[in-house]
Tab-separated table of C-alpha atoms in Angstrom:
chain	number	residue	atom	x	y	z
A	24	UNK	CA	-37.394	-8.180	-39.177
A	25	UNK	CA	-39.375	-5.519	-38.891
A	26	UNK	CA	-42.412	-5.737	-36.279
A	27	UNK	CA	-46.131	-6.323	-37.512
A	28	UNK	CA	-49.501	-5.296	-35.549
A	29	UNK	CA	-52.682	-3.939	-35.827
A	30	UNK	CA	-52.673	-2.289	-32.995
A	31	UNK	CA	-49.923	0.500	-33.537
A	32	UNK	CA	-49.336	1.241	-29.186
A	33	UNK	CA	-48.716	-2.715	-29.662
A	34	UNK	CA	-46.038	-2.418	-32.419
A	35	UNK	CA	-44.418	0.839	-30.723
A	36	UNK	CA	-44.323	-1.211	-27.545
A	37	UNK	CA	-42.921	-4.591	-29.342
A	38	UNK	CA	-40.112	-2.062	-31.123
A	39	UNK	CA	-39.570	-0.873	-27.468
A	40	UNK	CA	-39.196	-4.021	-25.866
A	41	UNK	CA	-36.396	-5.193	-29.160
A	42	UNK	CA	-34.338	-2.129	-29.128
A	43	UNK	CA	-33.955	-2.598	-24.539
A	44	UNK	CA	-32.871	-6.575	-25.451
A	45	UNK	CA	-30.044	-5.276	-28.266
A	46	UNK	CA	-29.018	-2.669	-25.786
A	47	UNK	CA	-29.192	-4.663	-22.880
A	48	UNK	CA	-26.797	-7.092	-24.789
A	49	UNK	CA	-24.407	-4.884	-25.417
A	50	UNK	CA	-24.355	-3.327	-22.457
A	51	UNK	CA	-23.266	-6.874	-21.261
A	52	UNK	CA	-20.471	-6.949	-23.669
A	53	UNK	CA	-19.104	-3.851	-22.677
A	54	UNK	CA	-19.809	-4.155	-18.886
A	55	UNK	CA	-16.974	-6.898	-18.792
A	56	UNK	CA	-14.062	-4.619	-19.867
A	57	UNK	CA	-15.359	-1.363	-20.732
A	58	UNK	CA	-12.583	1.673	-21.480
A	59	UNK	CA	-9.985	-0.848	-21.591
A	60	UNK	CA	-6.916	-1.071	-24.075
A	61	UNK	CA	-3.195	-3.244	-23.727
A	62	UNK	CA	-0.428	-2.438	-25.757
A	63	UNK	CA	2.467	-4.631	-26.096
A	64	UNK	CA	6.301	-3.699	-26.391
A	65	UNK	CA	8.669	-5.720	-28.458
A	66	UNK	CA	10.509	-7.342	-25.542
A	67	UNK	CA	7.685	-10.029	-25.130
A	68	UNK	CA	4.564	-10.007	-27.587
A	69	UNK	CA	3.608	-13.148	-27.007
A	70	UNK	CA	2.649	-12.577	-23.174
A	71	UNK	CA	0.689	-9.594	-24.489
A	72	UNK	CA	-1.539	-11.525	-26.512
A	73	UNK	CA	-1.477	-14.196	-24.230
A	74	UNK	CA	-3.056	-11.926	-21.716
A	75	UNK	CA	-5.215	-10.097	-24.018
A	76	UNK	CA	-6.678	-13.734	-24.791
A	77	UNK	CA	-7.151	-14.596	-21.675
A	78	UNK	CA	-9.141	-11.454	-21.542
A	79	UNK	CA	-10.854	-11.769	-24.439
A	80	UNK	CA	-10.466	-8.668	-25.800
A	81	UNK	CA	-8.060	-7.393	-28.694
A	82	UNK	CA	-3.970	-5.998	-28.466
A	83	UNK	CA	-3.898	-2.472	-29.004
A	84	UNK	CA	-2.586	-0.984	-32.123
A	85	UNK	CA	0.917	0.640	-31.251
A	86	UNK	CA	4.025	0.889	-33.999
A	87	UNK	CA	7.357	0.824	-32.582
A	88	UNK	CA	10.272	1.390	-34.821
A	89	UNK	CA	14.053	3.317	-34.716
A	90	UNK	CA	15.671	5.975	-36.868
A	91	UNK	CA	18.416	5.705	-38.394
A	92	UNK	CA	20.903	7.371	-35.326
A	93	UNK	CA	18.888	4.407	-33.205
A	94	UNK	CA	16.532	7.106	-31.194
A	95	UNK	CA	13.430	4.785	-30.268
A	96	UNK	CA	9.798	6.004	-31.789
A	97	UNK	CA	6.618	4.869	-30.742
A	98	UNK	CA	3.207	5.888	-32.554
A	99	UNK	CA	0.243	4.622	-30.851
A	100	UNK	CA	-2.567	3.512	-33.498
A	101	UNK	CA	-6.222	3.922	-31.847
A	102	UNK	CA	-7.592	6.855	-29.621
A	103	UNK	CA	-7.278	6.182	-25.354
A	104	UNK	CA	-8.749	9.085	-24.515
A	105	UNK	CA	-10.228	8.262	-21.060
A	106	UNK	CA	-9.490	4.489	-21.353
A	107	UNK	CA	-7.356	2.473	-18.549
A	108	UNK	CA	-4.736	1.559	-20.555
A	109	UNK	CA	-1.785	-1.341	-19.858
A	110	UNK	CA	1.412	-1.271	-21.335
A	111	UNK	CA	3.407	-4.980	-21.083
A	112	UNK	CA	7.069	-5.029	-21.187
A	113	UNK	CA	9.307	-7.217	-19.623
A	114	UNK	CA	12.958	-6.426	-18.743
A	115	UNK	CA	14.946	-9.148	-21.148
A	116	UNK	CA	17.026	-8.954	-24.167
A	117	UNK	CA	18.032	-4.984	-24.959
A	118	UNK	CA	17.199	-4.164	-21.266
A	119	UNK	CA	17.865	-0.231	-22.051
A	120	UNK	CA	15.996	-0.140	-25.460
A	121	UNK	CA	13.157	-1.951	-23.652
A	122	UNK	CA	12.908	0.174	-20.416
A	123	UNK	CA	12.988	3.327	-23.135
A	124	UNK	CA	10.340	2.121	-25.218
A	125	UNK	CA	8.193	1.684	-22.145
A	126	UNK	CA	8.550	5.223	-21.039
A	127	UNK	CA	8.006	6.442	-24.089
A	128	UNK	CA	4.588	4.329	-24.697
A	129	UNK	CA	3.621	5.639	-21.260
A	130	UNK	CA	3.808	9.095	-21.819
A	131	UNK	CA	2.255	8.773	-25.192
A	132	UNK	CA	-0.672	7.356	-23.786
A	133	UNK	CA	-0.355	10.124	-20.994
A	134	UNK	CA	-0.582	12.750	-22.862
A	135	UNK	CA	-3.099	11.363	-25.610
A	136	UNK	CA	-5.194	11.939	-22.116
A	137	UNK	CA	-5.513	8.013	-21.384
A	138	UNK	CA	-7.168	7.858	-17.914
A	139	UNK	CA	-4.945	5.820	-16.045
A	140	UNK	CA	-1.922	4.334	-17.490
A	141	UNK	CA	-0.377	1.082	-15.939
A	142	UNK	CA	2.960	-0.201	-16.363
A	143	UNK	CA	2.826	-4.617	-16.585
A	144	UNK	CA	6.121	-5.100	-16.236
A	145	UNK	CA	6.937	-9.010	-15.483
A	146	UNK	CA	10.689	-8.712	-15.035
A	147	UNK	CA	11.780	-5.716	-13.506
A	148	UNK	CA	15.076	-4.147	-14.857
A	149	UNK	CA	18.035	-3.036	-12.711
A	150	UNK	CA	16.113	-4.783	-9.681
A	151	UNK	CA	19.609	-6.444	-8.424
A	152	UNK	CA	20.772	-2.920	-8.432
A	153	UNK	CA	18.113	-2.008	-4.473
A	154	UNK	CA	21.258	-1.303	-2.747
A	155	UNK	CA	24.340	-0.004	-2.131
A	156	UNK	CA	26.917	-3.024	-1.721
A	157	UNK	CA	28.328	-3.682	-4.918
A	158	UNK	CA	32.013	-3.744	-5.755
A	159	UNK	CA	32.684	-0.920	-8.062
A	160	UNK	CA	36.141	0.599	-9.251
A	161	UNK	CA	37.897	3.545	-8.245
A	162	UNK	CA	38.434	6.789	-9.632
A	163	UNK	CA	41.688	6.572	-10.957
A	164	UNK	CA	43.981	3.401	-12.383
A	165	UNK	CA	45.862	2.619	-8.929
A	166	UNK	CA	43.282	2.314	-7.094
A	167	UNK	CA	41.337	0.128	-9.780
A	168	UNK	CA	44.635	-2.402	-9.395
A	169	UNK	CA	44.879	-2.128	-5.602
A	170	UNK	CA	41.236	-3.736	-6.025
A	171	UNK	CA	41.912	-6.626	-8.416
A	172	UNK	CA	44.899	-7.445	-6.130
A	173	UNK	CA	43.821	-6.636	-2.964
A	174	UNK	CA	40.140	-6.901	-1.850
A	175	UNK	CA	40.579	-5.472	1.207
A	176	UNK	CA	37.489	-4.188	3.212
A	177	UNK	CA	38.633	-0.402	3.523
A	178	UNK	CA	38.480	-0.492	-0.710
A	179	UNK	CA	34.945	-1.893	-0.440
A	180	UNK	CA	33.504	0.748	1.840
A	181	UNK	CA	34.983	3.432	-0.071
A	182	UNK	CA	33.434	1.398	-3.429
A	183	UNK	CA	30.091	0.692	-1.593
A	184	UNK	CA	29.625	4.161	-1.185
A	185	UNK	CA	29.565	5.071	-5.178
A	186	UNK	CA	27.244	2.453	-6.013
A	187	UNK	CA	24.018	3.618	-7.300
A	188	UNK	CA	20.843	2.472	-6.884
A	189	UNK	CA	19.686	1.856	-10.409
A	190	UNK	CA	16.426	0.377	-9.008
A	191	UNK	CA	15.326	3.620	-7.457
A	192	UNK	CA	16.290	5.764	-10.611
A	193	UNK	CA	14.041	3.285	-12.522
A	194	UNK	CA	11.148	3.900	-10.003
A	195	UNK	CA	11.570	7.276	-10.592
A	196	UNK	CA	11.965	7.084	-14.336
A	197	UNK	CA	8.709	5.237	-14.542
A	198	UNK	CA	6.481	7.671	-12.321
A	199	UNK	CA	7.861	11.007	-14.510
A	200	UNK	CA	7.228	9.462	-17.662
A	201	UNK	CA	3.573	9.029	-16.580
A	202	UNK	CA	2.553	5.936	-14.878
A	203	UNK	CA	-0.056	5.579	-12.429
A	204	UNK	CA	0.177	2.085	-11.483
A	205	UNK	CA	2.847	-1.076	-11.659
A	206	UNK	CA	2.697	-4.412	-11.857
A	207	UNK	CA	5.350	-7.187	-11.635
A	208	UNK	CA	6.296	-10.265	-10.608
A	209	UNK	CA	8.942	-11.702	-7.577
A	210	UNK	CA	10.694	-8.132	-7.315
A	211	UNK	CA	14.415	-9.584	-6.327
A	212	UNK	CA	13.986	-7.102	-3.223
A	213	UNK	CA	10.709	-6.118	-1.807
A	214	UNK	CA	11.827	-2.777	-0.346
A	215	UNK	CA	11.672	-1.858	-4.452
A	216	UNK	CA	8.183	-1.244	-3.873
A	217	UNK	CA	8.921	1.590	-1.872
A	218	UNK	CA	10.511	3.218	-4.116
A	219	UNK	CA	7.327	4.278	-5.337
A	220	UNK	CA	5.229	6.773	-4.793
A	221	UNK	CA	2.226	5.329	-6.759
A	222	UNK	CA	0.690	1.491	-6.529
A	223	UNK	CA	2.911	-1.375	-7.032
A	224	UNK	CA	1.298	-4.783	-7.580
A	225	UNK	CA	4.313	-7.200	-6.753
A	226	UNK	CA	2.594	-10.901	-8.192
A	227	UNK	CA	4.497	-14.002	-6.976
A	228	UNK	CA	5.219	-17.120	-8.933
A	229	UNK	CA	4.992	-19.261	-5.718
A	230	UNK	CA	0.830	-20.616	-6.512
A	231	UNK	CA	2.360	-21.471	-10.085
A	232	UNK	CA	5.209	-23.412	-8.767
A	233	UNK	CA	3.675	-24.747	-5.773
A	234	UNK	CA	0.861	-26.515	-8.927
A	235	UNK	CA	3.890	-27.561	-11.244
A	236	UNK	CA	5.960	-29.537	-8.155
A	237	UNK	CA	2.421	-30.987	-7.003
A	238	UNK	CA	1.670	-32.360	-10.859
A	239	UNK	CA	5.429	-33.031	-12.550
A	240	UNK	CA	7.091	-34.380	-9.392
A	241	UNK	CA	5.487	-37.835	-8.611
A	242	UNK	CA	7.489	-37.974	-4.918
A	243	UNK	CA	7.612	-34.469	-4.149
A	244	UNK	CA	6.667	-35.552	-1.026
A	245	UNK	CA	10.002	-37.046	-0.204
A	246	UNK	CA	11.446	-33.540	-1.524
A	247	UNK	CA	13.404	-30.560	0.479
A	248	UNK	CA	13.262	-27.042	-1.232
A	249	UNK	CA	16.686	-25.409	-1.252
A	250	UNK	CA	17.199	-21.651	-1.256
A	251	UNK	CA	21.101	-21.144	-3.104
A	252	UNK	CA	21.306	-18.146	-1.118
A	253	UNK	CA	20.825	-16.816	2.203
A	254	UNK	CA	18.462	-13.852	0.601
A	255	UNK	CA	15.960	-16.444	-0.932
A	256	UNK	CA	15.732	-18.043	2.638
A	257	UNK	CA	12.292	-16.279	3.296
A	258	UNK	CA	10.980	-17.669	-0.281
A	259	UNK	CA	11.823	-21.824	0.126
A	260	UNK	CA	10.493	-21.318	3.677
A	261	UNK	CA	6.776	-20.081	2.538
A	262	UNK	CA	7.086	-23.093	-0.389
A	263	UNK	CA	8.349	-25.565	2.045
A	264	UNK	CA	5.014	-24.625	4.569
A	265	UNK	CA	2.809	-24.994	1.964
A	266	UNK	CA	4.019	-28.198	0.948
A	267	UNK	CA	4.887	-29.574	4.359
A	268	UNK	CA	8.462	-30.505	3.499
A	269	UNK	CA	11.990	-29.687	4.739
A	270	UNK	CA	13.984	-26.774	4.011
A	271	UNK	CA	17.585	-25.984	3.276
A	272	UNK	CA	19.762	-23.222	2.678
A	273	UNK	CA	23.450	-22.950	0.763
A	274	UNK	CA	25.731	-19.858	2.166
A	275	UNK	CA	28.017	-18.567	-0.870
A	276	UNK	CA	30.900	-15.866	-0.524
A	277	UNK	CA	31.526	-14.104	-4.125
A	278	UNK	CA	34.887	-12.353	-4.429
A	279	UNK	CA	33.501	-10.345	-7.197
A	280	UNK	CA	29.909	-10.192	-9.669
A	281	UNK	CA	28.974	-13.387	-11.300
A	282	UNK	CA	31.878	-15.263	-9.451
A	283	UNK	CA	30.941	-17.794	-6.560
A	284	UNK	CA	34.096	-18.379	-4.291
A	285	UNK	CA	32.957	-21.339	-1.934
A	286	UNK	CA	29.212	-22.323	-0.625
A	287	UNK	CA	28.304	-24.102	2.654
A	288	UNK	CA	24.932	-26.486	2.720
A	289	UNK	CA	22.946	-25.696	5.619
A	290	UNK	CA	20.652	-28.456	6.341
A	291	UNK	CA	20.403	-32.705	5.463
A	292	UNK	CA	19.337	-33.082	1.778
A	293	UNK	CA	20.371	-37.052	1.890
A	294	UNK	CA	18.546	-39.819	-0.024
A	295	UNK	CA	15.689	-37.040	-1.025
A	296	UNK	CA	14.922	-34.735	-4.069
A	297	UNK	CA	15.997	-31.609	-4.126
A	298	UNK	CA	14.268	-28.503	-5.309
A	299	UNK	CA	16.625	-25.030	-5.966
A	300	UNK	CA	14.454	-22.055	-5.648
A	301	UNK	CA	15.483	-19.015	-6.922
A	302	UNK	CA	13.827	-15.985	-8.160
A	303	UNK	CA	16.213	-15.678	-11.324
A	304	UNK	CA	18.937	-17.267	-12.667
A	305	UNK	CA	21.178	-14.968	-14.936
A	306	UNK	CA	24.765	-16.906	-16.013
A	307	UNK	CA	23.873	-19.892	-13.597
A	308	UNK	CA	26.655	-20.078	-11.863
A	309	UNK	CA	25.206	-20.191	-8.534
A	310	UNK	CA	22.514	-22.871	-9.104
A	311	UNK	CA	25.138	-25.178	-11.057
A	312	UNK	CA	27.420	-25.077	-8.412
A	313	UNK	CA	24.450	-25.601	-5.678
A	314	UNK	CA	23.312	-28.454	-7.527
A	315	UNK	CA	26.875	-30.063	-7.364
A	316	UNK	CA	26.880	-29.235	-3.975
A	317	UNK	CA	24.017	-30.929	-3.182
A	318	UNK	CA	24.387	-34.387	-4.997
A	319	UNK	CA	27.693	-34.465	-3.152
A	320	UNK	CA	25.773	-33.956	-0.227
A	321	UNK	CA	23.662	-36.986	-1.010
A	322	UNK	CA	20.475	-35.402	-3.064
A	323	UNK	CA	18.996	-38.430	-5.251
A	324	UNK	CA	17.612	-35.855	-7.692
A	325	UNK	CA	17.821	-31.829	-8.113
A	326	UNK	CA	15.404	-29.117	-9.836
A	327	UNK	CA	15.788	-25.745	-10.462
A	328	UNK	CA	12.297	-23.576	-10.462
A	329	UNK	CA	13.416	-19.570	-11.324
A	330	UNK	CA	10.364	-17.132	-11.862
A	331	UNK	CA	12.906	-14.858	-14.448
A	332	UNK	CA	14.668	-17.024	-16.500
A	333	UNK	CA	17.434	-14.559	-17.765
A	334	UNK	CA	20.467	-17.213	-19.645
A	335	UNK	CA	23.035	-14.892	-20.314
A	336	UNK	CA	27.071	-15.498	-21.416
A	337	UNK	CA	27.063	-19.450	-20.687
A	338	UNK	CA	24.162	-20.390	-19.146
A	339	UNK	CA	22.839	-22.283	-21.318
A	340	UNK	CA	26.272	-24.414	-21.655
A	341	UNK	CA	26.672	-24.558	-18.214
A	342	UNK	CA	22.528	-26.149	-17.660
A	343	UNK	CA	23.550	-28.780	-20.538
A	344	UNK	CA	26.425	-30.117	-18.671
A	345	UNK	CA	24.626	-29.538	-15.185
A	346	UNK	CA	22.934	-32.858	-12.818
A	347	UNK	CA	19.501	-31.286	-13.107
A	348	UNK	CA	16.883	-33.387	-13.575
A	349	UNK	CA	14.689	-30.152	-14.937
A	350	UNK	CA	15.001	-26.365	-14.841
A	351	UNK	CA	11.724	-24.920	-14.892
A	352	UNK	CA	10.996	-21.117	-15.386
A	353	UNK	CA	8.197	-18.493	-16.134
A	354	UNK	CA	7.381	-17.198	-19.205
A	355	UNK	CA	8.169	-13.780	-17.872
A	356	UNK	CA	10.991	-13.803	-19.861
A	357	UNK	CA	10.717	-15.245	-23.746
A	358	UNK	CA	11.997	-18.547	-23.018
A	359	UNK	CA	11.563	-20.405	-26.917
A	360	UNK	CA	15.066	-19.954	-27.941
A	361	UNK	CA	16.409	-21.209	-24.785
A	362	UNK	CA	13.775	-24.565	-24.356
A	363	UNK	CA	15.358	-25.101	-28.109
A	364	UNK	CA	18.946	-24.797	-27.500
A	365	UNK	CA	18.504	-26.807	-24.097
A	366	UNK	CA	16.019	-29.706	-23.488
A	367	UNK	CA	16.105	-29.595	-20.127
A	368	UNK	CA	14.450	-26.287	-19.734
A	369	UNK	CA	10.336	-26.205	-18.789
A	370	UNK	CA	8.388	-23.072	-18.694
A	371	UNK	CA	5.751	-22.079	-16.426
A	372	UNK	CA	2.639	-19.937	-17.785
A	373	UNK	CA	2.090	-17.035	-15.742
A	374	UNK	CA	-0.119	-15.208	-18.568
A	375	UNK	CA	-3.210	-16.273	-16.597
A	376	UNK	CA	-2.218	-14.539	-13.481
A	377	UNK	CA	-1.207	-11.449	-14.994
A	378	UNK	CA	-4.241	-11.078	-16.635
A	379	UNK	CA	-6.427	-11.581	-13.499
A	380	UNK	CA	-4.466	-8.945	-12.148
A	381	UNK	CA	-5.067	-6.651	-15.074
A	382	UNK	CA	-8.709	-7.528	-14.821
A	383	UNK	CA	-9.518	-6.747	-11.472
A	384	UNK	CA	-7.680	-3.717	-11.367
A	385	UNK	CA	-9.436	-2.683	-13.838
A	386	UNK	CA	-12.675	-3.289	-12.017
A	387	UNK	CA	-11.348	-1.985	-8.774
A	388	UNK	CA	-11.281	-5.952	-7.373
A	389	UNK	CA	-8.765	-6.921	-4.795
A	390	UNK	CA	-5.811	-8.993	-6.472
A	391	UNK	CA	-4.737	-10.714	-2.872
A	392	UNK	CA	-6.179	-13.555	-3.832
A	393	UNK	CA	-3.450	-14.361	-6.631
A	394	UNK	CA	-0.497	-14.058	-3.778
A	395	UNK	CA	-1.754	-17.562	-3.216
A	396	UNK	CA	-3.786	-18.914	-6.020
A	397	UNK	CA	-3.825	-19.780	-9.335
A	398	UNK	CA	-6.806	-18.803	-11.646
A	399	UNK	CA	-8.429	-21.086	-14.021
């Protein structure tokens, strides 16, 4: 409505006064997330807008699509010049597709002169690939039979030594195409983080899982976390502080990838509940054979809680006909086709977290105070 006075320093002063409150509004609006945009890939929309949601602002517009020889395109719909733009992709289903698509949504937004440009990236691909130790096959036929029949130890040097480090190639994939900043969640290996040479935000699950044990496990307190491997012995250690319970530990010996040849329980599960902590679970091999392992050892109950959720080959199968009472995961990895084909899958919401993170590195905030919290 337009402003009435007689005295016309009075109605110049009154217009003043309306035109500061309008502005003063909006600069309220914008002050929460100003210059901000997240795009989703297709490996995971629904995080994306879960995130955006939580942020309360909307997804970007981005169009993804392939030609007919399967090359990957990616047309971003709205202007980031100068914006701090996020780009969420997880590393499930067509891992390479995926991991393309993100590089080439990074340096789109790179070179459409987008501020700062930071990778979201809940599941990081090729992360079991840190190190040089895995079994690979020789050069020529022989010596690929000489392995299959003879796993001798001078073979496996000679293989360790040709194994690549996929991790590190990915690190540098991501910093050429563009990216400024990363952020993930329970990196299989920590040491991945320095194979950057930009920020790396590595988010853990353990807040999340340390809430779900307290509020779905009515005697957790009678519980003992269990680490199937030696490498996770670090994780069910900081989980079993926090929760002032027992820890145990299985030793396995593979004889080759995806193929567990005997395990050893370290500790006294007996007449208490046992939790598996992992941070992923691909064909489930492992955790299946831990969990028979430890109900022979005298476990009353057994859980599985896995941050990346992968289910490939015959995981699900092998969960279905499995002791466990539940096998929770994160949402890190889509998880709706797998909670329908098997009922004893739970999922964990990490959408919050990520989005905290996303905030207050936006706003230059700290984001140590998700390593052991959970926002609300």
């Amino acid at each position: 409505m337009p402003v009435r006075s007689a005295n016309p320093i009075r109605a110049r002063s009154l217009i003043r006064d309306n035109l500061e409150k309008q502005a003063g509004c909006l600069n309220l609006i914008h002050s929460r997330m100003p210059n901000i945009k997240v795009f989703s890939g297709t490996s995971h929309p629904d995080l994306a807008q879960r995130i955006v949601d939580r942020l309360g602002i909307d997804l970007g517009k981005v169009v993804t699509k392939k030609f007919s020889n399967l090359e990957t395109c990616v047309e971003i719909g709205e202007s980031v010049r100068g914006e701090d733009v996020y780009i969420v992709q997880s590393g499930s289903g067509e891992i390479n597709d995926n991991l393309m698509e993100l590089l080439i949504m990074i340096n789109a937004c790179k070179i459409a002169s987008a501020s700062r440009v930071t990778a979201v990236i809940p599941c990081f691909p090729y992360a079991r690939q840190d190190k040089k130790d895995k079994l690979a096959g020789g050069e020529d036929k022989e010596e690929n039979k000489l392995a299959k029949k003879n796993y001798d130890w001078k073979f496996r040097v000679n293989a360790q030594s040709r194994a690549p480090i996929s991790a590190k190639l990915v690190a540098n994939m991501l910093s050429v195409a563009g990216a400024d900043h990363i952020i993930t969640m329970d990196l299989h290996a920590s040491q991945i983080q320095g194979f950057f040479d930009i920020p790396v935000d590595n988010l853990y699950a353990e807040p999340a899982v340390l809430k779900w044990i307290k509020e779905n496990i009515p005697e957790w307190k009678n519980s003992i976390i269990v680490s199937p491997d030696a490498g996770g012995a670090k994780r069910v250690t900081s989980i079993a502080d926090r929760l002032n319970v027992e820890f145990a530990l299985i030793h396995k010996e593979r004889k080759k990838a995806n193929e567990v040849a005997s395990m050893v329980l370290v500790g006294d599960v007996k007449d208490k509940i046992a939790i598996l902590v992992d941070d992923m679970a691909d064909t489930c091999g492992t955790i299946v054979h831990a969990a028979d392992r430890l109900v022979e050892a005298g476990a009353t109950k057994v859980y599985a809680i896995l941050t990346h959720g992968i289910f490939s080959g015959p995981a699900i199968s092998r969960i279905n006909n499995a002791c466990f009472e539940a096998v929770v995961v994160t949402n890190t990895i889509p998880q709706d086709g797998h909670m329908r084909d098997c009922p004893k899958i739970q999922c964990i919401d990490v959408s919050m977290m990520f989005a905290e993170a996303v905030r207050r590195t936006h706003n230059g905030e700290s984001v140590s105070y998700l390593f052991s919290n959970v926002p609300y």
